XYZ file of C-alpha atoms in Angstrom:
370
model
C 6.907 -11.305 15.695
C 7.978 -12.018 12.095
C 9.064 -14.993 10.019
C 10.512 -15.078 6.509
C 13.508 -15.865 4.352
C 16.545 -13.610 4.637
C 17.652 -11.211 1.944
C 21.219 -10.338 2.902
C 23.355 -7.474 1.628
C 25.797 -4.945 3.011
C 24.715 -2.473 0.334
C 21.015 -1.727 0.664
C 20.671 -0.388 -2.872
C 22.253 -3.532 -4.339
C 20.114 -5.783 -2.153
C 16.961 -4.018 -3.363
C 17.654 -5.212 -6.916
C 17.262 -8.835 -5.816
C 15.121 -9.005 -2.674
C 11.634 -10.502 -2.986
C 8.428 -9.367 -1.276
C 7.833 -10.708 2.265
C 11.508 -11.394 2.845
C 13.389 -10.069 5.874
C 16.097 -7.612 4.811
C 19.399 -8.124 6.630
C 21.558 -5.063 6.010
C 24.559 -3.109 7.283
C 23.353 0.467 6.860
C 24.230 3.255 9.262
C 21.782 6.175 9.214
C 19.182 4.706 6.851
C 18.352 7.415 4.314
C 14.965 8.242 2.792
C 15.653 6.490 -0.508
C 16.883 3.324 1.213
C 13.779 3.265 3.397
C 11.505 3.954 0.425
C 13.113 1.072 -1.472
C 12.583 -1.328 1.433
C 8.960 -0.239 1.724
C 8.374 -0.662 -2.016
C 9.988 -4.104 -1.842
C 7.357 -5.037 0.788
C 9.867 -6.520 3.224
C 8.450 -8.021 6.413
C 11.148 -6.611 8.673
C 14.626 -5.095 8.660
C 17.578 -6.502 10.612
C 20.360 -3.920 10.727
C 23.934 -4.682 11.808
C 24.797 -0.968 11.999
C 23.239 1.945 13.907
C 19.934 2.634 12.167
C 20.321 6.237 13.313
C 23.537 7.529 14.844
C 22.370 10.990 15.880
C 25.209 12.648 13.956
C 22.744 14.331 11.604
C 18.966 14.171 10.998
C 17.664 11.220 8.967
C 14.037 10.335 8.266
C 14.505 6.876 6.766
C 13.978 5.005 10.059
C 10.802 7.001 10.711
C 9.489 6.096 7.236
C 9.974 2.401 8.021
C 8.202 2.687 11.369
C 5.305 4.605 9.810
C 4.992 1.812 7.223
C 4.686 -0.771 10.015
C 8.043 -2.425 9.259
C 9.889 -3.424 12.452
C 13.600 -2.574 12.595
C 15.813 -4.857 14.695
C 19.367 -3.741 15.492
C 22.042 -6.397 16.056
C 25.748 -6.242 16.859
C 27.967 -5.967 13.776
C 29.685 -9.323 14.371
C 26.366 -11.170 13.947
C 25.964 -10.018 10.334
C 28.212 -12.875 9.130
C 25.815 -15.417 10.699
C 23.093 -14.704 8.148
C 22.741 -16.646 4.906
C 20.716 -15.379 1.967
C 17.468 -17.280 1.417
C 17.508 -19.088 4.772
C 14.636 -18.751 7.239
C 14.697 -16.007 9.872
C 12.364 -16.031 12.880
C 12.137 -12.839 14.924
C 10.872 -13.504 18.430
C 10.414 -11.111 21.339
C 14.055 -11.059 22.476
C 16.004 -13.134 19.949
C 16.353 -13.752 16.233
C 16.505 -17.457 15.370
C 18.579 -18.282 12.295
C 20.508 -21.401 11.323
C 20.530 -22.644 14.937
C 21.747 -19.325 16.353
C 19.905 -17.208 18.911
C 20.911 -13.656 18.067
C 19.994 -10.861 20.518
C 18.603 -7.639 19.102
C 17.255 -4.245 20.121
C 14.023 -3.013 18.602
C 14.354 0.466 17.084
C 11.335 2.472 18.252
C 9.719 5.820 17.527
C 10.834 7.030 20.957
C 14.429 6.145 20.046
C 14.113 8.070 16.785
C 12.780 11.135 18.630
C 15.679 11.044 21.117
C 18.281 10.735 18.364
C 16.588 13.396 16.257
C 16.981 15.894 19.116
C 20.653 14.897 19.416
C 21.107 15.279 15.643
C 19.701 18.794 15.832
C 22.308 19.712 18.458
C 25.100 18.243 16.318
C 23.978 19.967 13.118
C 26.125 23.085 13.539
C 29.387 21.180 14.025
C 28.568 18.825 11.139
C 27.874 21.785 8.861
C 31.202 23.384 9.818
C 33.073 20.156 8.977
C 31.128 19.789 5.739
C 31.968 23.319 4.563
C 35.662 22.903 5.432
C 35.801 19.604 3.542
C 33.977 21.077 0.544
C 36.361 24.029 0.289
C 39.411 21.788 0.750
C 38.451 19.517 -2.138
C 37.199 22.400 -4.268
C 40.757 23.715 -4.391
C 41.963 20.273 -5.458
C 39.237 19.646 -8.035
C 38.917 23.097 -9.629
C 40.927 22.049 -12.705
C 38.302 19.352 -13.306
C 35.687 21.991 -14.122
C 37.897 24.802 -15.429
C 38.891 22.725 -18.450
C 36.295 21.198 -20.824
C 35.300 17.638 -20.020
C 36.471 15.213 -22.705
C 33.147 13.719 -23.764
C 33.290 10.873 -26.320
C 31.282 11.031 -29.533
C 27.661 10.190 -28.704
C 24.860 9.033 -30.946
C 22.407 10.945 -28.744
C 21.908 14.417 -30.223
C 22.037 17.026 -27.456
C 23.113 20.290 -29.085
C 20.422 22.973 -28.971
C 17.937 20.760 -27.100
C 16.552 20.700 -23.574
C 17.982 17.955 -21.364
C 16.421 16.411 -18.237
C 18.917 14.711 -15.907
C 17.125 12.308 -13.554
C 18.649 10.979 -10.342
C 16.800 8.590 -8.061
C 16.778 11.043 -5.176
C 14.106 12.002 -2.673
C 10.800 13.046 -4.230
C 11.824 12.005 -7.740
C 8.521 10.288 -8.563
C 6.337 13.266 -7.679
C 8.718 15.642 -9.484
C 8.623 13.514 -12.641
C 4.829 13.602 -12.558
C 4.942 17.390 -12.158
C 7.113 17.640 -15.297
C 4.839 15.437 -17.416
C 3.440 18.266 -19.560
C 6.876 19.828 -20.010
C 8.354 16.519 -21.188
C 5.458 15.930 -23.596
C 5.700 19.442 -25.068
C 9.493 19.849 -25.359
C 10.589 16.231 -25.913
C 13.874 16.811 -24.044
C 16.830 14.447 -24.051
C 16.331 12.173 -21.021
C 19.479 11.211 -19.117
C 19.178 8.665 -16.312
C 21.962 8.641 -13.743
C 22.308 5.022 -12.565
C 18.977 4.248 -10.829
C 17.538 7.372 -12.455
C 17.148 5.250 -15.582
C 14.833 2.938 -13.626
C 12.967 6.002 -12.359
C 12.327 7.091 -15.949
C 11.154 3.626 -16.997
C 8.820 3.400 -13.993
C 7.262 6.691 -15.093
C 6.692 5.517 -18.663
C 9.750 7.098 -20.312
C 12.786 5.531 -21.978
C 16.097 7.243 -21.236
C 18.112 8.367 -24.238
C 21.381 8.145 -22.317
C 22.429 6.338 -19.127
C 25.372 7.742 -17.165
C 26.889 6.245 -14.011
C 29.138 3.700 -12.393
C 26.342 1.108 -12.857
C 26.107 0.099 -9.194
C 22.443 0.908 -8.577
C 20.719 0.322 -11.921
C 18.683 -2.747 -12.843
C 19.539 -5.114 -15.682
C 16.170 -4.269 -17.244
C 17.131 -0.606 -17.471
C 20.513 -1.423 -18.979
C 18.810 -3.615 -21.565
C 16.184 -1.033 -22.576
C 18.203 0.145 -25.596
C 19.626 3.382 -24.215
C 23.115 4.647 -24.989
C 25.415 3.924 -22.028
C 28.252 6.060 -20.688
C 30.210 4.515 -17.789
C 31.694 6.894 -15.232
C 35.252 5.707 -14.559
C 37.806 6.726 -11.963
C 40.273 9.452 -13.047
C 42.943 6.756 -13.576
C 40.688 4.974 -16.094
C 39.498 2.089 -13.933
C 35.817 1.390 -14.566
C 34.355 -1.431 -12.413
C 30.951 -0.877 -14.034
C 32.171 -1.849 -17.509
C 32.392 -5.509 -16.445
C 28.685 -5.592 -15.728
C 27.904 -3.998 -19.087
C 29.986 -6.575 -20.937
C 28.432 -9.453 -18.969
C 25.046 -8.390 -20.389
C 26.438 -8.387 -23.921
C 26.152 -4.606 -24.206
C 28.528 -1.921 -25.415
C 29.373 1.300 -23.618
C 31.879 4.120 -23.610
C 33.852 5.246 -20.569
C 34.435 8.755 -19.290
C 37.228 9.038 -16.659
C 36.612 11.918 -14.229
C 36.464 12.802 -10.534
C 33.225 13.904 -8.896
C 29.875 12.134 -8.810
C 28.005 10.559 -11.707
C 25.416 13.332 -11.337
C 28.167 15.891 -11.957
C 29.321 14.008 -15.049
C 25.799 13.827 -16.493
C 25.335 17.587 -16.061
C 28.726 18.319 -17.625
C 28.027 16.006 -20.581
C 24.856 17.981 -21.324
C 26.737 21.272 -20.914
C 29.739 20.316 -23.058
C 27.398 19.042 -25.782
C 25.767 22.510 -25.882
C 22.322 21.742 -24.490
C 20.019 24.758 -24.590
C 18.666 24.097 -21.082
C 19.518 21.504 -18.434
C 16.837 20.447 -15.953
C 18.047 18.405 -12.976
C 15.639 16.267 -10.984
C 16.232 14.234 -7.833
C 19.854 15.396 -7.618
C 21.765 15.785 -4.359
C 22.045 19.455 -3.486
C 22.584 19.931 0.256
C 24.567 18.626 3.205
C 22.114 15.927 4.372
C 21.865 14.590 0.803
C 25.623 14.112 0.645
C 26.078 12.793 4.181
C 23.458 10.134 3.382
C 25.577 9.148 0.362
C 28.623 8.836 2.614
C 30.286 11.962 1.176
C 31.631 14.545 3.610
C 31.615 17.407 1.126
C 30.161 18.530 -2.200
C 33.138 20.171 -3.878
C 32.661 18.864 -7.414
C 28.898 19.434 -7.356
C 29.322 23.035 -6.207
C 31.912 23.705 -8.913
C 29.864 22.049 -11.667
C 26.799 24.111 -10.806
C 28.908 27.280 -10.807
C 30.199 26.404 -14.275
C 26.829 25.565 -15.824
C 25.240 28.688 -14.360
C 21.983 29.924 -15.839
C 21.625 26.910 -18.144
C 20.749 24.796 -15.126
C 17.222 24.627 -13.716
C 16.898 22.545 -10.551
C 13.475 20.876 -10.560
C 13.988 18.945 -7.331
C 10.945 19.570 -5.167
C 8.970 21.192 -7.994
C 6.001 18.959 -7.081
C 5.772 20.796 -3.740
C 5.658 24.227 -5.358
C 2.002 24.482 -6.338
C -1.067 22.287 -6.153
C -3.795 23.690 -8.364
C -7.175 23.718 -6.574
C -10.327 22.516 -8.292
C -12.316 25.425 -9.743
C -15.959 24.540 -9.264
C -17.106 27.083 -11.831
C -15.306 24.973 -14.410
C -17.088 21.761 -13.401
C -19.915 22.401 -15.883
C -17.800 20.620 -18.456
C -18.303 17.282 -16.649
C -22.075 16.932 -17.255
C -21.583 18.429 -20.721
C -19.049 15.704 -21.531
C -21.538 13.087 -20.351
C -24.395 14.585 -22.384
C -22.412 14.655 -25.643
C -22.375 10.864 -26.336
C -26.105 10.656 -25.483
C -26.890 13.425 -27.952
C -24.786 11.711 -30.615
C -26.580 8.409 -29.976
C -29.945 10.138 -30.276
C -29.027 11.460 -33.697
C -27.878 8.158 -35.180
C -29.957 5.461 -33.410
C -33.332 4.670 -35.188
C -35.104 3.972 -31.889
C -34.154 7.345 -30.409
C -35.052 9.124 -33.647
C -38.488 7.429 -33.713
C -39.091 8.343 -30.049
C -38.264 12.032 -30.596
C -40.418 12.048 -33.799
C -43.437 10.762 -31.846
C -42.801 13.290 -29.047
C -42.544 16.162 -31.540
C -45.830 15.106 -33.236
C -47.549 14.977 -29.847
C -46.269 18.487 -28.927
C -47.470 19.926 -32.252
C -50.880 18.263 -31.802
C -51.274 19.783 -28.331
C -50.308 23.253 -29.566
C -52.646 23.263 -32.605
C -55.564 21.787 -30.738
């Protein structure tokens, strides 16, 4: 069915930084989200072996469907078999077993029919999940309100933000299309570009260099960290910053900002506290499914941050779906005109063309006068 070397990782987003094309991804990822699936597809993996439920049915997820539509088989194994796999060693997926390092590991093939069954179940569970999510959000909002009531202590930055537009990019669903939709805006306004973790890679992939990188540094590539941007590491409220070790290992310098909430929240607050004129968010997580896919059971800090920023915030997530301008055929006359222009220019400057038109003009005059 499939044969290749294993790329093993409990964290899909960390594995995607290292996995090579045509490898077989061995992961432990319950409810594979859209971004995880998109990353596996972009990495051109041959197959996915998952030691967790690919889709639990607790809430709707489209990641497994994306993988199936891309022709990537998904094999589910029992959790205890995950430890059997070694990175870089050959994996052979046969009809009923996975062969690896002398082990015959049973698996279940995740199918489109299975996704459809679980998607119906997820729809039935949606109401109860939403109720739990709202309760959790309100519970933590009461605990975290002081975080947004008081100004965030932002260190002195070399990136000038005051009075400028700021675009905060998160590597969320649809981020590529939304960045393309904002191309003219970015060219015209030259906003400050802030990449949140993998959002820095998203900017680089689209031809931009982030001015500032904010995050806990768990899903950003070394190439992005080394691109010359200013780096702000999101630390825990007690000051612990696991991401700073990675920065130092690359010989880079960074400042830390201890705070609760998500790195997206911190990036938005940094722009706000530094008096940005307008803050445009792109690819950010804004609804229940977004946060459940991130393993968060509420969105207290995000809700509070957005309330604080208010009218300064423009959410551009999904802007690429807003309007697709149709071709106006009455404007297509410019195409042949554009093609005629270089020919006319050549006729004016090339001696051969000039001689040809001189002979033709003499012939026309001769015919008229005769």
